Tab-separated table of C-alpha atoms and ligand atoms in Angstrom:
chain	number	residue	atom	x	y	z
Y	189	UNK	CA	-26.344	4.281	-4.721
Y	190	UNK	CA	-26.559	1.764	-2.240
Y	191	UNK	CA	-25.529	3.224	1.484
Y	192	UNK	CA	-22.199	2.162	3.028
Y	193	UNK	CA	-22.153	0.839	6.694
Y	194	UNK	CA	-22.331	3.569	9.476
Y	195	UNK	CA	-18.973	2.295	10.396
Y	196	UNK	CA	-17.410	3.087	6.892
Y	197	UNK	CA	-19.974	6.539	6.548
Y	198	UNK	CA	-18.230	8.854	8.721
Y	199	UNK	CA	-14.115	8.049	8.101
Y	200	UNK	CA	-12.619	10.372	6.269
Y	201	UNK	CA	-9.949	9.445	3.543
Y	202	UNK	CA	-6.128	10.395	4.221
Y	203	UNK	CA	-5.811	14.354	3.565
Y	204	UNK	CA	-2.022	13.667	3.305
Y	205	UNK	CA	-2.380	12.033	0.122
Y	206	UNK	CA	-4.899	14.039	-1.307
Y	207	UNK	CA	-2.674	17.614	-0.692
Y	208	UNK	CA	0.431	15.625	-2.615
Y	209	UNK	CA	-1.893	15.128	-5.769
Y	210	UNK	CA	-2.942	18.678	-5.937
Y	211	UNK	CA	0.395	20.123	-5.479
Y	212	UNK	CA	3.195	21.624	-7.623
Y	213	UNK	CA	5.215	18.145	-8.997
Y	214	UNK	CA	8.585	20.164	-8.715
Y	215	UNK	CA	7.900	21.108	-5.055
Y	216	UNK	CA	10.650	19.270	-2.971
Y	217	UNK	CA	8.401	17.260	-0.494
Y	218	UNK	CA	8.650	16.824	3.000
Y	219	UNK	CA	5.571	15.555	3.946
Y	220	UNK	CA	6.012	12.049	3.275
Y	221	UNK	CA	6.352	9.452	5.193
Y	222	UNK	CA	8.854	6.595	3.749
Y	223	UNK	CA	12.341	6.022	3.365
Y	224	UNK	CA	13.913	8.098	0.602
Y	225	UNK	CA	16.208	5.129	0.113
Y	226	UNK	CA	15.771	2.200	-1.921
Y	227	UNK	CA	15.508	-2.121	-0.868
Y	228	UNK	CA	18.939	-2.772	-0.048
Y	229	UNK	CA	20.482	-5.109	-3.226
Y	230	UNK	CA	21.055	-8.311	-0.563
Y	231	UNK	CA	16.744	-8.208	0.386
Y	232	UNK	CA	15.901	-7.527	-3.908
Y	233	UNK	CA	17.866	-10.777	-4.634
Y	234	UNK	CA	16.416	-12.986	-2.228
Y	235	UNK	CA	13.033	-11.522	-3.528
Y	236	UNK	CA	14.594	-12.424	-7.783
Y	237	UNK	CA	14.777	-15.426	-6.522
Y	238	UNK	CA	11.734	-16.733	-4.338
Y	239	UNK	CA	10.227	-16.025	-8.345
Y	240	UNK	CA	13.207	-18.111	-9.763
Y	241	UNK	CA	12.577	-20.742	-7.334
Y	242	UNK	CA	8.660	-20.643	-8.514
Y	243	UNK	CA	8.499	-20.183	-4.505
Y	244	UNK	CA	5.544	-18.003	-5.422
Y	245	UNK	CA	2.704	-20.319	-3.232
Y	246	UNK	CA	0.743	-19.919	-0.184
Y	247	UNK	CA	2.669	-20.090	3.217
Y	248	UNK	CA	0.907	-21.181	6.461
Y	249	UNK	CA	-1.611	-18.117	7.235
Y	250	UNK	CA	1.110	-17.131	10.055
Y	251	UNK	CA	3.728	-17.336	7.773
Y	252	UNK	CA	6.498	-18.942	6.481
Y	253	UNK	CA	8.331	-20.838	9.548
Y	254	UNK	CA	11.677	-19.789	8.870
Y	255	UNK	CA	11.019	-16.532	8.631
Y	256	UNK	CA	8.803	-16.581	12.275
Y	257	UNK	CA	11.976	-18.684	13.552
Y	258	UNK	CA	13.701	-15.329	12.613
Y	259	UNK	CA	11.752	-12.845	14.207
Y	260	UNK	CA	11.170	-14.649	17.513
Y	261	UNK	CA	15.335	-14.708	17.389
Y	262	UNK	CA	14.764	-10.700	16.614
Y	263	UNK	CA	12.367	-9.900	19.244
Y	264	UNK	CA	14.977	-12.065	21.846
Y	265	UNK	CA	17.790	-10.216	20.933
Y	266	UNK	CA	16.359	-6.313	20.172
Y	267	UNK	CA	13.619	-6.253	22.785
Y	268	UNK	CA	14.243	-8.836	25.245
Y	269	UNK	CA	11.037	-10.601	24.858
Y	270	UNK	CA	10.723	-14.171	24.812
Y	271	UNK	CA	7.956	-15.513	22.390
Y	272	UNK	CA	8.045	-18.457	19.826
Y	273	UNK	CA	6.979	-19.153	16.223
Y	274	UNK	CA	3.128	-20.077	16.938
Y	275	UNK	CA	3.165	-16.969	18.281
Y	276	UNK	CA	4.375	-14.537	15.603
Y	277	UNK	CA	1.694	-13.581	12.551
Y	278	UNK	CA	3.644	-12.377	9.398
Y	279	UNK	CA	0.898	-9.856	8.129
Y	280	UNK	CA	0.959	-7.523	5.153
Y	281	UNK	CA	2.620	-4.331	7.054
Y	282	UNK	CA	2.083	-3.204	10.236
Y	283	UNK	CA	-1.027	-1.628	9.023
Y	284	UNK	CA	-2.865	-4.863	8.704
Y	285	UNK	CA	-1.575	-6.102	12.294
Y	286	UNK	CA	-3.317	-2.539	13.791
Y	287	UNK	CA	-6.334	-2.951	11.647
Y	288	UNK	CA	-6.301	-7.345	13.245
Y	289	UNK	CA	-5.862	-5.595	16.623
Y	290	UNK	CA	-8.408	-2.970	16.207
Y	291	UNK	CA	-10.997	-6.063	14.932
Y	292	UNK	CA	-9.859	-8.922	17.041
Y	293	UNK	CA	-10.283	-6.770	20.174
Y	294	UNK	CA	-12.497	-3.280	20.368
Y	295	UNK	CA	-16.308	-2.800	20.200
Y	296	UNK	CA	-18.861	-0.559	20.971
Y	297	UNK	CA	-18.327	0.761	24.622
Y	298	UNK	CA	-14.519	0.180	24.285
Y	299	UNK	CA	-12.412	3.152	25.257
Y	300	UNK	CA	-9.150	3.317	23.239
Y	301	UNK	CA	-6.462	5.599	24.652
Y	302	UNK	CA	-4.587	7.400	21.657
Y	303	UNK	CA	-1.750	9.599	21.984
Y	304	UNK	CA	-2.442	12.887	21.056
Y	305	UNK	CA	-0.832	13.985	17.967
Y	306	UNK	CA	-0.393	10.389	16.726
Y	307	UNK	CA	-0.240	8.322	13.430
Y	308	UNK	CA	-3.725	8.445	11.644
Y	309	UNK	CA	-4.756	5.228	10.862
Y	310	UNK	CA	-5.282	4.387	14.786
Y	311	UNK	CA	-8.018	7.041	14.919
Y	312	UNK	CA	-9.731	5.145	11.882
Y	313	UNK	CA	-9.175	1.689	13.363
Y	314	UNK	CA	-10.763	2.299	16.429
Y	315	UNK	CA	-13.798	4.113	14.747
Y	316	UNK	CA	-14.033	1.275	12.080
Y	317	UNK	CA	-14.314	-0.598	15.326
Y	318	UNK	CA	-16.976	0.732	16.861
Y	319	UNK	CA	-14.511	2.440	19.688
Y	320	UNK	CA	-14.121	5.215	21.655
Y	321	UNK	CA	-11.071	7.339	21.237
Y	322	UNK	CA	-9.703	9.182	24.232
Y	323	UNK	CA	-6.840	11.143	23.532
Y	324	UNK	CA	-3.904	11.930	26.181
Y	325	UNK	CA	-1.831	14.763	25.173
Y	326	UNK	CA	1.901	14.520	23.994
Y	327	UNK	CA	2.991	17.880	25.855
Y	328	UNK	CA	5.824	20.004	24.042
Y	329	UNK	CA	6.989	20.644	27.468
Y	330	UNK	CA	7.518	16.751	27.148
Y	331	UNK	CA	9.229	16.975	24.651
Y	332	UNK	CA	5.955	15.129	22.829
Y	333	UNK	CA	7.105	12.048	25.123
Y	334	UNK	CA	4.051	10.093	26.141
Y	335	UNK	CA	3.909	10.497	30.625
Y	336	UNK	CA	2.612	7.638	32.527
Y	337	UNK	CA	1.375	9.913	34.522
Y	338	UNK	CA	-1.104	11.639	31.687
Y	339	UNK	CA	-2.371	8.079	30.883
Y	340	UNK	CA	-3.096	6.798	34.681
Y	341	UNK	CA	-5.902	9.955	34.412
Y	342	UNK	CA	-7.622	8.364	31.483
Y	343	UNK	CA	-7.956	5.429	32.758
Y	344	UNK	CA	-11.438	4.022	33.804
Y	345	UNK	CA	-13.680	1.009	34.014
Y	346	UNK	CA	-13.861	0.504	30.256
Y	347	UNK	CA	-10.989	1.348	29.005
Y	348	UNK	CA	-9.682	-1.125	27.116
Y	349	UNK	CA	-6.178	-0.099	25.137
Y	350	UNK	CA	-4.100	2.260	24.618
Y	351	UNK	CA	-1.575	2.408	21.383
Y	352	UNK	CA	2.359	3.094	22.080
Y	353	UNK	CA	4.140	4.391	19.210
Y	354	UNK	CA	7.816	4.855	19.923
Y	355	UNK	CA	9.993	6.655	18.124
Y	356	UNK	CA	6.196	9.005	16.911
Y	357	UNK	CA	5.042	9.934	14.044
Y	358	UNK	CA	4.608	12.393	13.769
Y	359	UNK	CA	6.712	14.202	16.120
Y	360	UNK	CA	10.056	11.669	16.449
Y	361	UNK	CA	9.557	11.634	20.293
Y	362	UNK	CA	10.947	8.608	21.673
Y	363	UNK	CA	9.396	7.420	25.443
Y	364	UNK	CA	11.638	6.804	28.366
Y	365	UNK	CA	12.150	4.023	29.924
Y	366	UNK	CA	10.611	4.266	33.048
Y	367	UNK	CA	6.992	5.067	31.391
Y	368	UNK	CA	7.022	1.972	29.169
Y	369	UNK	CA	7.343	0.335	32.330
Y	370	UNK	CA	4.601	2.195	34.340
Y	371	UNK	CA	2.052	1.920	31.535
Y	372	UNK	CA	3.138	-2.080	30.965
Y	373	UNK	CA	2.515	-1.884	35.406
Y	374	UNK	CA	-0.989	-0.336	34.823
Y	375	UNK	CA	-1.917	-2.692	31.918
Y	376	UNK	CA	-1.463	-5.538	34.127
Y	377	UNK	CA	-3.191	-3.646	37.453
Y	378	UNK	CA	-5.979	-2.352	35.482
Y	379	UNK	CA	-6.899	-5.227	32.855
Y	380	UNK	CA	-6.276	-3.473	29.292
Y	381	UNK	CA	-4.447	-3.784	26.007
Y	382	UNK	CA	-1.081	-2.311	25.076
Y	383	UNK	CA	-1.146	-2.154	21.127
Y	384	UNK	CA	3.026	-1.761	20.521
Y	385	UNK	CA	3.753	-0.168	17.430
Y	386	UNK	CA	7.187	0.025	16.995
Y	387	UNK	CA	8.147	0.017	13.498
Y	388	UNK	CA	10.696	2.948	14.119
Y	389	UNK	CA	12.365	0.852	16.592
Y	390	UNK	CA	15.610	1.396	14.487
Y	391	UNK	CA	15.480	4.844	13.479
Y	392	UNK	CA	16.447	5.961	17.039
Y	393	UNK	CA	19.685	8.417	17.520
Y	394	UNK	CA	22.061	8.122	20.296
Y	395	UNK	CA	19.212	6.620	22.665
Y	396	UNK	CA	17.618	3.320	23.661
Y	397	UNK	CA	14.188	1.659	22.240
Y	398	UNK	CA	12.313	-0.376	24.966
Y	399	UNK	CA	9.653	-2.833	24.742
Y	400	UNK	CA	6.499	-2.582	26.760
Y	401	UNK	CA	5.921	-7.045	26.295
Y	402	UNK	CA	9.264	-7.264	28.042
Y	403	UNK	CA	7.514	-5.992	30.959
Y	404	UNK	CA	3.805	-7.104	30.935
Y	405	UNK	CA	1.768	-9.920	29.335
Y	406	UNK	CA	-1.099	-7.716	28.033
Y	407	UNK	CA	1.058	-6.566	25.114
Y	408	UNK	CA	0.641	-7.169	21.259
Y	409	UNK	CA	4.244	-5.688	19.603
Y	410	UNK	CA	3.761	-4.721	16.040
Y	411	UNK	CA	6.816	-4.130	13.655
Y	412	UNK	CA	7.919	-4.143	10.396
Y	413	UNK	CA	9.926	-3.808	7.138
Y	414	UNK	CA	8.716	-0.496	5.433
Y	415	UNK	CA	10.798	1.812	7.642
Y	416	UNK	CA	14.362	0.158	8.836
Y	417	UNK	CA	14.457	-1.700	5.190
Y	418	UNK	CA	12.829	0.760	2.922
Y	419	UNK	CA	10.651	-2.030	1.908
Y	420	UNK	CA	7.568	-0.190	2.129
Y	421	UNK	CA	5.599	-1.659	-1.467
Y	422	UNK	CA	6.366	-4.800	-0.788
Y	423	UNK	CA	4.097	-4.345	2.689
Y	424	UNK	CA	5.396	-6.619	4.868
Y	425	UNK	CA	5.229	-6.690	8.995
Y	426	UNK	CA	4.654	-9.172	11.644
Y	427	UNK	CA	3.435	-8.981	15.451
Y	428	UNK	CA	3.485	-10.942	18.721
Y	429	UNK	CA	1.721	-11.827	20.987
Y	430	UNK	CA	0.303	-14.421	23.907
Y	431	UNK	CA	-0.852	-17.281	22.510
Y	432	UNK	CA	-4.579	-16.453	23.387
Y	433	UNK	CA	-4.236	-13.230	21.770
Y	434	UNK	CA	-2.837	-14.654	18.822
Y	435	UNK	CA	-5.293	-17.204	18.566
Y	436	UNK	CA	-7.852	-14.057	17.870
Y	437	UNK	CA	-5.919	-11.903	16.149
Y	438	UNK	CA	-5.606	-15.035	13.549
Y	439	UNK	CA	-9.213	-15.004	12.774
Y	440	UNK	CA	-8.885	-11.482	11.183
Y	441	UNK	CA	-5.698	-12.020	9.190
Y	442	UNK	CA	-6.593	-15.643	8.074
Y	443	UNK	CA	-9.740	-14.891	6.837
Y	444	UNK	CA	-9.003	-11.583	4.863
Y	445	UNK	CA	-5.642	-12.076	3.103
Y	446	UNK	CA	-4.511	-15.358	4.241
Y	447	UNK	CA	-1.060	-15.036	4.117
Y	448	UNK	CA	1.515	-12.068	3.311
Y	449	UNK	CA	3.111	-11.998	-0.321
Y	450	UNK	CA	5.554	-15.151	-0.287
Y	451	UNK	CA	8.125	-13.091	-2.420
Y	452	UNK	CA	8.024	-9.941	0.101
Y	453	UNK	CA	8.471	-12.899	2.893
Y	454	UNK	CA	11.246	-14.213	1.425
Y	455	UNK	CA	12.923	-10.573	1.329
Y	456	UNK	CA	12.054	-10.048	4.902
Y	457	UNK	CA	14.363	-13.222	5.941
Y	458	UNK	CA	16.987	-11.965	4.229
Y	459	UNK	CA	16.708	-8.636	6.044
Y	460	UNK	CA	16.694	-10.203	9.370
Y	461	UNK	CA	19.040	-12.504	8.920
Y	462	UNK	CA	21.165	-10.729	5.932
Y	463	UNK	CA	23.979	-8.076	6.870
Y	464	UNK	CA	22.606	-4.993	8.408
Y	465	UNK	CA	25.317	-2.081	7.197
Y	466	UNK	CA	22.939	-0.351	5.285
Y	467	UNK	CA	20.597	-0.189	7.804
Y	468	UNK	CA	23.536	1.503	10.075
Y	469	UNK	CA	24.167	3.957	6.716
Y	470	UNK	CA	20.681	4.795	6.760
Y	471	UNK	CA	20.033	5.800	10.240
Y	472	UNK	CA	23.446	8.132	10.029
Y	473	UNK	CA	21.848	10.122	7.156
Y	474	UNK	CA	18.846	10.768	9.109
Y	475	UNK	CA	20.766	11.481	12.248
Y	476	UNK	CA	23.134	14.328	10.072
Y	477	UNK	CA	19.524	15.304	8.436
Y	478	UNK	CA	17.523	15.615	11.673
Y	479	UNK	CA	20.543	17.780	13.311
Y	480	UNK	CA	20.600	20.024	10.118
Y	481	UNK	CA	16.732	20.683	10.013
Y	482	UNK	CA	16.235	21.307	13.504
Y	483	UNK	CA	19.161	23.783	13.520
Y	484	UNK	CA	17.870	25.725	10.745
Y	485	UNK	CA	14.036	25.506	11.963
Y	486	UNK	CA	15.008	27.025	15.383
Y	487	UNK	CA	17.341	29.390	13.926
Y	488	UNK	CA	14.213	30.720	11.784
Y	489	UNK	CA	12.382	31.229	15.212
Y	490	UNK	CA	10.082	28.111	14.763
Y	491	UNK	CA	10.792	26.045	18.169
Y	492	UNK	CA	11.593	22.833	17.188
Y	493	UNK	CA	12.095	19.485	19.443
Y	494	UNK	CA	15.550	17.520	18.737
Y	495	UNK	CA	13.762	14.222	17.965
Y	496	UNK	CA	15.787	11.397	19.258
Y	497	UNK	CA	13.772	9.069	16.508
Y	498	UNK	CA	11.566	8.939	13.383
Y	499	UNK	CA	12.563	11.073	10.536
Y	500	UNK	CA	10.154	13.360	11.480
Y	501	UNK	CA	10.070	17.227	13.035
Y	502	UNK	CA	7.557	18.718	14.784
Y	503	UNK	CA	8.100	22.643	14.951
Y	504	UNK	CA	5.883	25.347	16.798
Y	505	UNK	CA	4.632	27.087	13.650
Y	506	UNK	CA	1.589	29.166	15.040
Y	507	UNK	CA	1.177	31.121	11.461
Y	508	UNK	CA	-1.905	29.360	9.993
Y	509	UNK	CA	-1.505	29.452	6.869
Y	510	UNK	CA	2.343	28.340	6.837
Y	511	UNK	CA	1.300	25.213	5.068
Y	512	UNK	CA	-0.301	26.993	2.452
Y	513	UNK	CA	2.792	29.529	2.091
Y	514	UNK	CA	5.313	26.799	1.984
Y	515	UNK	CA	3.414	24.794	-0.611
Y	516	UNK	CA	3.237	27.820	-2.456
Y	517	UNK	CA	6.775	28.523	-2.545
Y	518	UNK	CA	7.663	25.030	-3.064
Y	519	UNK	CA	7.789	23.247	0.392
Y	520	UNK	CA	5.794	20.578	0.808
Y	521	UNK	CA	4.601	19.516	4.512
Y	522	UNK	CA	1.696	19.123	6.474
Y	523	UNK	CA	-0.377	20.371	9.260
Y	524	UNK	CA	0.369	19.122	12.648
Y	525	UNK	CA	-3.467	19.089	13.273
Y	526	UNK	CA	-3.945	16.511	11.163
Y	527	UNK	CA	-2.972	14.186	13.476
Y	528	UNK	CA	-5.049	15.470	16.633
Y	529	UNK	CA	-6.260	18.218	18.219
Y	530	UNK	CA	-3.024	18.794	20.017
Y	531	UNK	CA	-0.974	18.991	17.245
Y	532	UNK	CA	-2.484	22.235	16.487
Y	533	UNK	CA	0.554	25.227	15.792
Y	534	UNK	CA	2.419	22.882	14.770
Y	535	UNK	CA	3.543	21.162	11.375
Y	536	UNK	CA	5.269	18.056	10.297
Y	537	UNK	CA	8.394	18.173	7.825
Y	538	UNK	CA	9.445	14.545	7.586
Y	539	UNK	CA	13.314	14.752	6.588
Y	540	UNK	CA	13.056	11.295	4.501
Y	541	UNK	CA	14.765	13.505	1.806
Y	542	UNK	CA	18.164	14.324	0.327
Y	543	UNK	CA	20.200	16.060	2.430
Y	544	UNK	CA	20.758	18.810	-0.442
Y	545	UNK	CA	17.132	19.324	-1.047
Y	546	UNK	CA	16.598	19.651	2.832
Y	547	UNK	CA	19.065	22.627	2.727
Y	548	UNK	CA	17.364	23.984	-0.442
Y	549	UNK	CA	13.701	23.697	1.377
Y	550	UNK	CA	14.740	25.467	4.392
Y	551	UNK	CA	16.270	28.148	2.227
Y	552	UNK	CA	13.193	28.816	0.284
Y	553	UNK	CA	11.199	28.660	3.659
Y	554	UNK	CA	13.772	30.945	5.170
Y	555	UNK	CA	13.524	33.779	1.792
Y	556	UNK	CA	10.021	33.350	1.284
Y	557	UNK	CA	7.958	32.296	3.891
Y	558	UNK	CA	9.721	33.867	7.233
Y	559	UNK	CA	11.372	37.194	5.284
Y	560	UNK	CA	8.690	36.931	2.459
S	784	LIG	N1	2.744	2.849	12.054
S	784	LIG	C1	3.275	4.071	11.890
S	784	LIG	C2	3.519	4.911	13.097
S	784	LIG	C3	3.569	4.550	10.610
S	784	LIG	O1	4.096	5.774	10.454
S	784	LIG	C4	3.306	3.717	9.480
S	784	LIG	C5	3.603	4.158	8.064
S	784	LIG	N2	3.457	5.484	7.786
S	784	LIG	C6	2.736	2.456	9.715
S	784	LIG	C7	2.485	2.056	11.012
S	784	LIG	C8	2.377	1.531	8.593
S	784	LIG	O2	3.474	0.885	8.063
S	784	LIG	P1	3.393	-0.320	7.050
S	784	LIG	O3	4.004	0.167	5.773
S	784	LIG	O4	4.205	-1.405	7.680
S	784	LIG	O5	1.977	-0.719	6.895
């Protein structure tokens, strides 16, 4: 056995995906994290026939330029930030653009600011990295919104990023306004990264998404296609950025996959630029879901946060071995402390599942894991 890098040594592989192999197949699962819905028909033709078309090539390492032309139009429109198409890198899901940002910027010494729960793979980017996680707690009291005021604290000489992720996984929060634009003010007074992940920009319920680039320069936005278009095999994303930034971030993604799947590319400028109803249809499910989850969670006695975003819950479950019980009886989620230290007493349900079997899952939680 030849030894891995020190890097590699001490990350530990997703324990989300290893407790869905080892659990009952029948259970109805809400621990996942993707759209129970499937590529709308409009984004699977387009993909039929980028084959047809034997469009099946290399694009530029940025990607294709219609498809950048179409996102810079997106960001203008959605976010109200101004970029253009040398600036936009088409990469293979947002999970590649945190992985460039993670590479292109952090070493050792590097303090990363991570909020506390938050989405796993930014814990193992900024290890792989070398970095320094420093987590700033997402306060129930908050609502699990990420304060400006809890981040200015962390701050110090070397810090240099903090990730954004709003709406959250895992607990749906979704930031206000005037905190995007103090943290975008202290990037800019103190000299550090804002890493933008917004890829549930759309899943957002009766409240506002804003962007953090609108309001400062030291901002790389990462977004997507796995969430708003259920695309989430075909691993597509893109991010901006300055063009210095870019320039760096270019290094990592053109000299470890080149260029995104020219088929998946192809289905991502139809979804931009395609009709958008069943994006609409999608987010109304979720809404009817979240308000029918969150009633029956807090009607058990588990305090539970009306998520404005995300199709993901976050209640107060202080029982330790409620995972365990519910998996047991049929209900799969997962333990909120699996994505920090502060998401301890609590668990995830994600509601990316029919609303019938959401009923039927808090039933059987209801009969055998509160009265059971
Ligand atoms: N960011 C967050 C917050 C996520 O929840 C996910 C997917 N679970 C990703 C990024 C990765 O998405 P993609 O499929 O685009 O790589």
């Amino acid at each position: 056995m030849i030894n891995p890098a020190s890097r590699t040594k001490p990350i530990e592989l997703s324990q989300i995906r290893k407790m869905f192999e080892i659990t009952n197949p029948n259970a109805i699962n809400l621990g996942i994290g993707e759209p129970d819905f499937n590529v709308p028909e409009n984004i699977k033709q387009a993909m039929k026939n980028s084959i047809d078309d034997n469009d099946t090539h290399y694009t530029p390492n940025k990607g294709y330029i219609e498809l950048r032309e179409a996102i810079v139009d997106k960001f203008k429109k959605d976010n109200g930030i101004e970029t253009n198409p040398d600036n936009i890198i088409v990469t293979v899901g947002a999970s590649e653009a945190l992985y460039m940002c993670a590479q292109a910027f952090i070493e050792s010494g590097d303090e990363v600011i991570l909020p506390n729960p938050s989405f796993l793979s930014y814990e193992a980017c900024v290890k792989l990295a070398d970095g320094k996680i420093i987590p700033v707690d997402c306060k129930m009291e908050n609502e699990f919104k990420l304060k400006a005021d809890d981040v200015s604290e962390k701050i110090t000489k070397n810090t240099k990023a903090i990730m954004l992720n709003s709406p959250s996984n895992p607990t749906g929060a979704v930031m206000e306004k005037e905190d995007i634009k103090a943290i975008a003010d202290l990037s800019m007074d103190h000299d550090f990264l804002i890493i933008s992940d917004e890829i549930y920009e759309k899943i957002i319920y009766d409240k506002k998404h804003y962007s953090p680039a609108k309001y400062s320069d030291n901002v790389i936005t990462l977004n997507g296609f796995s969430k708003t278009y259920a695309m989430t095999g075909l691993r597509i994303g893109y991010l901006t950025a300055n063009e210095e930034y870019t320039e760096e971030l270019l290094k990592i993604h053109q000299y470890n996959i080149a260029c995104a799947s020219t088929v998946s590319q192809r289905g991502a400028y139809e979804a931009l630029t395609g009709p958008q109803d069943e994006v609409t249809k999608m987010v109304n499910e979720f809404k009817n879901r979240r308000d029918l989850i969150v009633k029956r969670l807090n009607e058990m006695g588990y305090e539970t946060v009306n998520a404005e975003g995300a199709f993901y819950v976050f209640p107060k479950i202080e029982d330790k071995e409620f995972v365990q019980k519910a998996a047991k009886a049929g209900v799969i989620t997962v333990p909120g402390a699996a994505f920090g230290s502060n998401g301890q007493n609590h668990v995830r349900m994600s509601y990316a599942n029919s609303y019938e079997n959401i009923e039927k899952a808090m039933n059987i939680l209801e009969e055998r894991v509160v009265n059971g």
